[in-house]
Tab-separated table of C-alpha atoms in Angstrom:
chain	number	residue	atom	x	y	z
D	110	ASN	CA	91.382	180.814	23.649
D	111	ILE	CA	93.630	179.774	26.530
D	112	PHE	CA	96.835	177.862	25.892
D	113	MET	CA	100.188	177.318	27.618
D	114	ILE	CA	103.572	177.897	26.080
D	115	GLU	CA	107.107	177.374	27.336
D	116	LYS	CA	109.830	179.664	26.079
D	117	LYS	CA	113.152	180.948	27.241
D	118	LYS	CA	113.075	184.485	28.514
D	119	THR	CA	115.563	185.588	25.888
D	120	GLU	CA	113.272	184.401	23.115
D	121	LEU	CA	110.222	185.841	24.780
D	122	TYR	CA	111.429	189.399	25.303
D	123	GLN	CA	112.882	189.464	21.810
D	124	GLU	CA	109.537	188.367	20.402
D	125	LEU	CA	107.662	190.965	22.465
D	126	GLY	CA	110.181	193.703	21.768
D	127	LEU	CA	110.998	194.179	25.468
D	128	GLN	CA	114.137	194.322	27.553
D	129	ALA	CA	115.339	191.577	29.853
D	130	ARG	CA	114.661	193.728	32.920
D	131	ASP	CA	111.000	194.007	31.906
D	132	LEU	CA	110.471	190.265	32.421
D	133	ARG	CA	112.570	189.997	35.544
D	134	PHE	CA	110.639	188.473	38.447
D	135	GLN	CA	110.234	191.028	41.236
D	136	HIS	CA	107.950	191.123	44.264
D	137	VAL	CA	106.827	194.665	43.539
D	138	MET	CA	103.628	196.298	42.361
D	139	SER	CA	103.773	198.429	39.249
D	140	ILE	CA	101.976	199.186	35.996
D	141	ALA	CA	104.200	200.418	33.139
D	142	THR	CA	104.244	200.580	29.360
D	143	ARG	CA	107.101	199.478	27.103
D	144	ASN	CA	107.024	199.446	23.286
D	145	ASN	CA	103.218	199.411	23.088
D	146	ARG	CA	103.094	196.708	25.770
D	147	ILE	CA	101.625	196.977	29.264
D	148	ILE	CA	103.654	195.283	31.995
D	149	MET	CA	101.707	194.676	35.195
D	150	ARG	CA	103.359	193.378	38.351
D	151	MET	CA	101.082	192.520	41.261
D	152	GLU	CA	103.695	190.983	43.543
D	153	PHE	CA	103.664	187.323	42.458
D	154	LEU	CA	101.303	187.961	39.513
D	155	LYS	CA	103.184	189.216	36.458
D	156	ALA	CA	101.466	189.880	33.139
D	157	VAL	CA	102.164	191.407	29.737
D	158	ILE	CA	99.224	192.929	27.874
D	159	THR	CA	99.093	193.652	24.153
D	160	PRO	CA	96.140	194.741	22.002
D	161	GLU	CA	95.667	191.093	20.957
D	162	PHE	CA	96.496	188.877	23.942
D	163	LEU	CA	97.209	188.679	27.671
D	164	LEU	CA	100.334	186.817	28.757
D	165	ILE	CA	100.561	185.552	32.359
D	166	LEU	CA	104.164	184.701	33.251
D	167	ASP	CA	105.313	182.032	35.711
D	168	TYR	CA	101.818	181.157	36.859
D	169	ARG	CA	102.664	177.677	38.143
D	170	ASN	CA	102.591	176.992	41.905
D	171	LEU	CA	100.768	180.295	42.451
D	172	SER	CA	97.205	178.914	42.771
D	173	LEU	CA	96.168	180.722	39.606
D	174	GLU	CA	94.839	177.714	37.690
D	175	HIS	CA	91.219	178.178	38.812
D	176	TRP	CA	91.224	181.862	37.917
D	177	LEU	CA	92.930	181.278	34.562
D	178	LEU	CA	90.693	178.399	33.470
D	179	HIS	CA	87.292	179.356	34.888
D	180	GLU	CA	87.100	183.137	35.356
D	181	LEU	CA	89.626	184.930	33.178
D	182	ALA	CA	88.301	183.724	29.815
D	183	SER	CA	84.756	184.904	30.492
D	184	GLN	CA	86.023	188.260	31.774
D	185	LEU	CA	88.123	188.867	28.671
D	186	ALA	CA	85.204	187.885	26.457
D	187	GLY	CA	82.935	190.392	28.197
D	188	GLU	CA	80.616	187.735	29.641
D	189	GLY	CA	81.187	188.629	33.293
D	190	GLN	CA	80.051	191.571	35.388
D	191	LEU	CA	82.928	193.843	34.410
D	192	VAL	CA	82.084	197.156	32.750
D	193	THR	CA	84.684	197.157	29.964
D	194	TYR	CA	83.075	194.659	27.591
D	195	SER	CA	82.516	197.341	24.910
D	196	LEU	CA	86.074	198.694	25.121
D	197	PRO	CA	89.282	197.401	23.498
D	198	PHE	CA	90.991	194.247	24.708
D	199	GLU	CA	93.580	195.946	26.923
D	200	PHE	CA	90.808	197.533	29.039
D	201	ARG	CA	89.264	194.141	29.757
D	202	ALA	CA	92.671	192.635	30.545
D	203	ILE	CA	93.636	195.426	32.955
D	204	GLU	CA	90.287	195.271	34.725
D	205	ALA	CA	90.428	191.478	35.007
D	206	ILE	CA	93.803	191.635	36.756
D	207	LEU	CA	92.770	194.513	39.033
D	208	GLN	CA	89.538	192.713	39.869
D	209	TYR	CA	91.437	189.542	40.743
D	210	TRP	CA	93.861	191.406	43.010
D	211	ILE	CA	91.218	193.455	44.840
D	212	SER	CA	89.163	190.273	45.339
D	213	LYS	CA	92.202	188.565	46.816
D	214	LEU	CA	92.734	191.440	49.264
D	215	GLN	CA	89.048	191.427	50.176
D	216	GLY	CA	89.212	187.677	50.795
D	217	ARG	CA	92.118	188.124	53.190
D	218	LEU	CA	90.150	190.728	55.133
D	219	ASN	CA	87.049	188.519	55.216
D	220	THR	CA	89.179	185.731	56.685
D	221	LEU	CA	90.794	187.912	59.352
D	222	GLN	CA	87.722	189.842	60.474
D	223	PRO	CA	85.697	186.996	62.087
D	224	GLN	CA	88.811	185.580	63.756
D	225	ILE	CA	89.691	188.943	65.296
D	226	LEU	CA	86.119	189.623	66.413
D	227	GLU	CA	85.828	186.185	68.011
D	228	THR	CA	89.118	186.623	69.869
D	229	LEU	CA	88.195	190.102	71.103
D	230	GLU	CA	84.802	188.879	72.297
D	231	ALA	CA	86.547	186.205	74.361
D	232	LEU	CA	89.058	188.679	75.813
D	233	VAL	CA	86.786	191.651	76.538
D	234	ASP	CA	84.842	190.122	79.427
D	235	PRO	CA	84.611	192.004	82.751
D	236	LYS	CA	84.122	188.730	84.622
D	237	LEU	CA	87.577	187.476	83.747
D	238	LEU	CA	90.169	188.061	86.461
D	239	SER	CA	93.007	187.111	84.107
D	240	VAL	CA	93.619	187.084	80.365
D	241	ASP	CA	94.025	183.898	78.367
D	242	ARG	CA	97.524	183.979	76.924
D	243	SER	CA	96.575	181.703	74.036
D	244	LYS	CA	93.937	184.230	72.947
D	245	LEU	CA	96.496	187.015	73.176
D	246	HIS	CA	98.871	185.003	70.994
D	247	ILE	CA	96.141	184.507	68.393
D	248	LEU	CA	95.308	188.223	68.527
D	249	LEU	CA	98.982	189.090	68.027
D	250	GLN	CA	99.226	186.888	64.946
D	251	ASN	CA	96.012	188.306	63.502
D	252	GLY	CA	97.270	191.828	64.214
D	253	LYS	CA	100.437	191.132	62.224
D	254	SER	CA	98.394	189.739	59.335
D	255	LEU	CA	96.182	192.813	59.438
D	256	SER	CA	99.236	195.087	59.295
D	257	GLU	CA	100.527	193.201	56.248
D	258	LEU	CA	97.126	193.558	54.599
D	259	GLU	CA	97.074	197.295	55.279
D	260	THR	CA	100.544	197.608	53.718
D	261	ASP	CA	99.498	195.691	50.590
D	262	VAL	CA	96.365	197.803	50.156
D	263	LYS	CA	98.370	201.021	50.566
D	264	VAL	CA	100.881	199.899	47.941
D	265	PHE	CA	98.018	199.023	45.591
D	266	LYS	CA	96.500	202.479	46.106
D	267	GLU	CA	99.792	204.263	45.585
D	268	THR	CA	100.442	202.317	42.377
D	269	ILE	CA	97.105	203.389	40.905
D	270	LEU	CA	97.488	206.943	42.206
D	271	GLU	CA	100.839	207.340	40.464
D	272	ILE	CA	99.155	206.546	37.158
D	273	LEU	CA	96.185	208.813	37.827
D	274	ASP	CA	98.555	211.734	38.419
D	275	GLU	CA	100.157	211.318	34.983
D	276	GLU	CA	97.866	211.934	32.002
D	277	GLU	CA	100.533	210.796	29.562
D	278	VAL	CA	100.777	207.399	31.250
D	279	ILE	CA	97.003	206.982	31.092
D	280	GLU	CA	97.081	207.639	27.352
D	281	GLU	CA	99.931	205.176	26.913
D	282	LEU	CA	97.819	202.478	28.569
D	283	CYS	CA	95.327	202.837	25.715
D	284	LEU	CA	97.266	200.632	23.311
D	285	SER	CA	94.626	200.766	20.585
D	286	LYS	CA	95.396	204.430	20.073
D	287	TRP	CA	98.753	203.507	18.532
D	288	THR	CA	97.731	200.343	16.648
D	289	ASP	CA	94.289	201.370	15.324
D	290	PRO	CA	93.538	205.094	15.705
D	291	GLN	CA	89.955	204.621	14.524
D	292	VAL	CA	89.212	202.466	17.549
D	293	PHE	CA	90.497	205.222	19.822
D	294	GLU	CA	87.591	207.538	19.135
D	295	GLU	CA	84.893	208.722	21.454
D	296	SER	CA	82.812	205.925	22.877
D	297	THR	CA	79.034	205.685	22.614
D	298	SER	CA	78.690	207.544	25.912
D	299	GLY	CA	80.667	210.502	24.587
D	300	ILE	CA	83.720	209.869	26.786
D	301	ASP	CA	87.200	209.554	25.365
D	302	HIS	CA	88.954	206.214	25.878
D	303	ALA	CA	91.624	207.922	27.961
D	304	GLU	CA	88.873	209.143	30.274
D	305	GLU	CA	87.449	205.617	30.315
D	306	MET	CA	90.825	204.333	31.477
D	307	GLU	CA	90.948	207.001	34.158
D	308	LEU	CA	87.455	206.076	35.359
D	309	LEU	CA	88.469	202.426	35.421
D	310	LEU	CA	91.499	203.117	37.603
D	311	GLU	CA	89.537	205.471	39.862
D	312	ASN	CA	86.945	202.768	40.417
D	313	TYR	CA	89.521	200.338	41.795
D	314	TYR	CA	91.211	203.132	43.692
D	315	ARG	CA	87.937	203.757	45.534
D	316	GLN	CA	87.516	200.049	46.190
D	317	ALA	CA	91.006	199.933	47.680
D	318	GLU	CA	90.181	203.007	49.783
D	319	ASP	CA	87.029	201.325	51.130
D	320	LEU	CA	88.994	198.178	51.872
D	321	LEU	CA	91.639	200.176	53.706
D	322	ASN	CA	88.964	201.946	55.772
D	323	GLU	CA	87.537	198.590	56.849
D	324	ALA	CA	90.989	197.427	57.889
D	325	ARG	CA	91.548	200.670	59.830
D	326	GLU	CA	88.217	200.269	61.633
D	327	LEU	CA	89.258	196.762	62.617
D	328	ARG	CA	92.596	198.142	63.860
D	329	VAL	CA	90.800	200.798	65.942
D	330	LEU	CA	88.564	198.080	67.385
D	331	ILE	CA	91.633	196.105	68.458
D	332	ASP	CA	93.174	199.174	70.116
D	333	ASP	CA	89.920	200.013	71.931
D	334	SER	CA	89.553	196.412	73.090
D	335	GLU	CA	93.084	196.458	74.470
D	336	SER	CA	92.196	199.572	76.474
D	337	ILE	CA	89.087	197.854	77.837
D	338	ILE	CA	91.132	194.790	78.795
D	339	PHE	CA	93.623	196.948	80.702
D	340	ILE	CA	90.787	198.813	82.445
D	341	ASN	CA	89.148	195.552	83.524
D	342	LEU	CA	92.436	194.198	84.850
D	343	ASP	CA	93.101	197.448	86.718
D	344	SER	CA	89.607	197.308	88.202
D	345	HIS	CA	90.122	193.760	89.521
D	346	ARG	CA	93.545	194.742	90.813
D	347	ASN	CA	92.045	197.692	92.677
D	348	VAL	CA	89.395	195.424	94.225
D	349	MET	CA	92.089	193.085	95.512
D	350	MET	CA	94.120	195.986	96.865
D	351	ARG	CA	91.093	197.411	98.661
D	352	LEU	CA	90.239	194.011	100.168
D	353	ASN	CA	93.825	193.674	101.364
D	354	LEU	CA	93.625	197.126	102.930
D	355	GLN	CA	90.360	196.276	104.696
D	356	LEU	CA	91.826	193.089	106.134
D	357	THR	CA	94.897	195.007	107.283
D	358	MET	CA	92.706	197.514	109.089
D	359	GLY	CA	90.735	194.688	110.717
D	360	THR	CA	93.941	193.066	111.917
D	361	PHE	CA	95.095	196.410	113.325
D	362	SER	CA	91.803	196.872	115.201
D	363	VAL	CA	91.912	193.408	116.788
D	364	SER	CA	95.582	193.799	117.703
D	365	LEU	CA	94.934	197.190	119.314
D	366	PHE	CA	92.319	195.898	121.739
D	367	GLY	CA	94.244	192.671	122.181
D	368	LEU	CA	96.565	194.690	124.409
D	369	ILE	CA	93.929	194.426	127.150
D	370	GLY	CA	94.234	190.643	127.107
D	371	VAL	CA	97.992	190.970	127.122
D	372	ALA	CA	97.790	193.208	130.204
D	373	PHE	CA	95.583	190.730	132.074
D	374	GLY	CA	97.815	187.858	131.078
D	375	MET	CA	100.885	189.284	132.837
D	376	ASN	CA	100.093	187.423	136.139
D	377	LEU	CA	99.583	190.721	137.973
D	378	GLU	CA	97.580	190.478	141.184
D	379	SER	CA	94.492	192.684	141.373
D	380	SER	CA	90.945	192.424	142.648
D	381	LEU	CA	89.516	192.111	139.142
D	382	GLU	CA	90.500	188.469	138.592
D	383	GLU	CA	88.443	187.437	141.620
D	384	ASP	CA	85.188	188.525	139.979
D	385	PRO	CA	83.870	185.713	137.638
D	386	ARG	CA	82.076	188.285	135.396
D	387	ILE	CA	85.154	190.324	134.589
D	388	PHE	CA	86.391	187.848	131.899
D	389	TRP	CA	83.215	188.219	129.794
D	390	LEU	CA	83.192	191.960	130.361
D	391	VAL	CA	86.759	192.440	129.144
D	392	THR	CA	86.206	190.080	126.201
D	393	GLY	CA	83.078	191.977	125.164
D	394	ILE	CA	84.887	195.315	125.388
D	395	MET	CA	87.699	193.952	123.207
D	396	PHE	CA	85.398	192.704	120.430
D	397	LEU	CA	83.140	195.745	120.582
D	398	GLY	CA	86.057	198.170	120.528
D	399	SER	CA	87.729	196.301	117.642
D	400	GLY	CA	84.501	196.361	115.634
D	401	LEU	CA	83.968	200.081	116.237
D	402	ILE	CA	87.516	200.980	115.242
D	403	TRP	CA	87.304	198.802	112.098
D	404	ARG	CA	84.002	200.416	111.126
D	405	ARG	CA	85.502	203.851	111.695
D	406	LEU	CA	88.498	203.028	109.504
D	407	LEU	CA	86.234	201.699	106.742
D	408	SER	CA	84.191	204.890	106.859
D	409	PHE	CA	87.382	206.930	106.595
D	410	LEU	CA	88.512	204.792	103.647
D	411	GLY	CA	85.179	205.193	101.863
D	412	ARG	CA	85.208	208.982	102.163
D	413	HIS	CA	88.638	209.216	100.538
D	414	LEU	CA	88.194	206.609	97.768
D	415	ASP	CA	84.590	207.057	96.693
D	416	PRO	CA	84.196	209.478	93.753
D	417	PRO	CA	82.702	212.883	94.491
D	418	LEU	CA	79.138	213.655	93.515
D	419	PRO	CA	78.702	214.888	89.936
D	420	PRO	CA	78.237	218.630	89.570
D	421	HIS	CA	74.771	220.041	89.240
D	422	VAL	CA	73.645	220.155	85.623
D	423	PRO	CA	71.296	222.990	84.654
D	424	ALA	CA	67.897	222.096	83.271
D	425	ALA	CA	68.812	223.501	79.859
D	426	LEU	CA	71.671	221.042	79.491
D	427	LYS	CA	69.670	218.000	80.587
D	428	LYS	CA	67.789	218.033	77.284
D	429	SER	CA	70.878	216.810	75.463
D	430	GLN	CA	70.746	213.117	76.320
D	431	PRO	CA	73.596	211.867	74.065
D	432	ALA	CA	76.030	214.441	75.446
D	433	ALA	CA	75.115	213.519	79.022
D	434	GLY	CA	75.705	209.870	78.196
D	435	ARG	CA	79.215	210.665	76.986
D	436	VAL	CA	79.980	212.610	80.163
D	437	ASP	CA	78.832	209.661	82.296
D	438	ILE	CA	81.109	207.312	80.382
D	439	LYS	CA	84.131	209.571	80.860
D	440	THR	CA	83.371	209.930	84.565
D	441	SER	CA	83.096	206.167	84.917
D	442	LEU	CA	86.417	205.584	83.180
D	443	LYS	CA	88.120	208.275	85.260
D	444	GLY	CA	86.836	206.831	88.503
D	445	GLU	CA	87.808	203.352	87.452
D	446	THR	CA	91.343	204.462	86.743
D	447	PHE	CA	91.785	205.845	90.250
D	448	GLY	CA	90.759	202.553	91.850
D	449	LEU	CA	87.018	202.173	92.437
D	450	SER	CA	85.507	198.993	93.770
D	451	ARG	CA	83.373	196.591	91.753
D	452	SER	CA	80.125	197.830	93.330
D	453	THR	CA	80.948	201.461	92.600
D	454	LEU	CA	81.559	200.759	88.915
D	455	THR	CA	78.324	198.783	88.628
D	456	ASN	CA	76.281	201.573	90.169
D	457	GLN	CA	77.775	204.157	87.822
């Protein structure tokens, strides 16, 4: 049976036998017992559990109506997929709230994951010479949301872990032990109800741990993608620097042999200007000499910038293909850092 009541807090905590601070609204996460009552705070979700009923406080404007009207009743009645249908009421109430909160955290991760993957796929492209700032802004916002999610999951884990470390608190959560001792006997599986409560909390602790591992893997993927973006940008920057250096060397070569034309253009009288073939001869020498010097400078540049040949690998080590693949990747990254050209990286 689900119904709504409106009461003043003073009347409510007097009726429940609690203190005013127990019903104070706080954005914290905690599970505590007071006067045979369980007080659960899951940030904005605040509940009081007794052996007979579950009281959700201040649920308005919190988007809890769908959960309260369509899911919570069946979970408390043992009609859902939860595993506490044969246990006392407080077990079903605790699991329903924990299930709702872990589902909410999982939903946040499921919303962030495709957005982050789509943004990273658009950014990690070796063909891009620049990075789209709008994509970076989206990635920054998603990174902040992911950090908030990691913090919430850690707080959820720590809250459950604090209870698991205290056996007395676990026994206090079994309210039926104090109201009806006969109910607090060994269950049909031969496990004490206190152990059932511990197994229940450990189950959601493991779910939170798995959720946190997924968030960490997504964080590692973002960090690795940022490294790849920086490597790609450095590679394109090195290509532009090398092209600029090649053009500078070409200009130097042409200017060097241009001195011959400068010498002949000084209006000096000699017998060479009387020969009609001398113009084509001097022009040919200038272009040929400039080309040879430029080619020589390019060869010198290639010897000093191209990576050295990899060391000889013995035949016994060539059998380990995965290890060799990792060495090739490290060599490629090292060469790319020191400024290889686009063709060199492609060949590696």
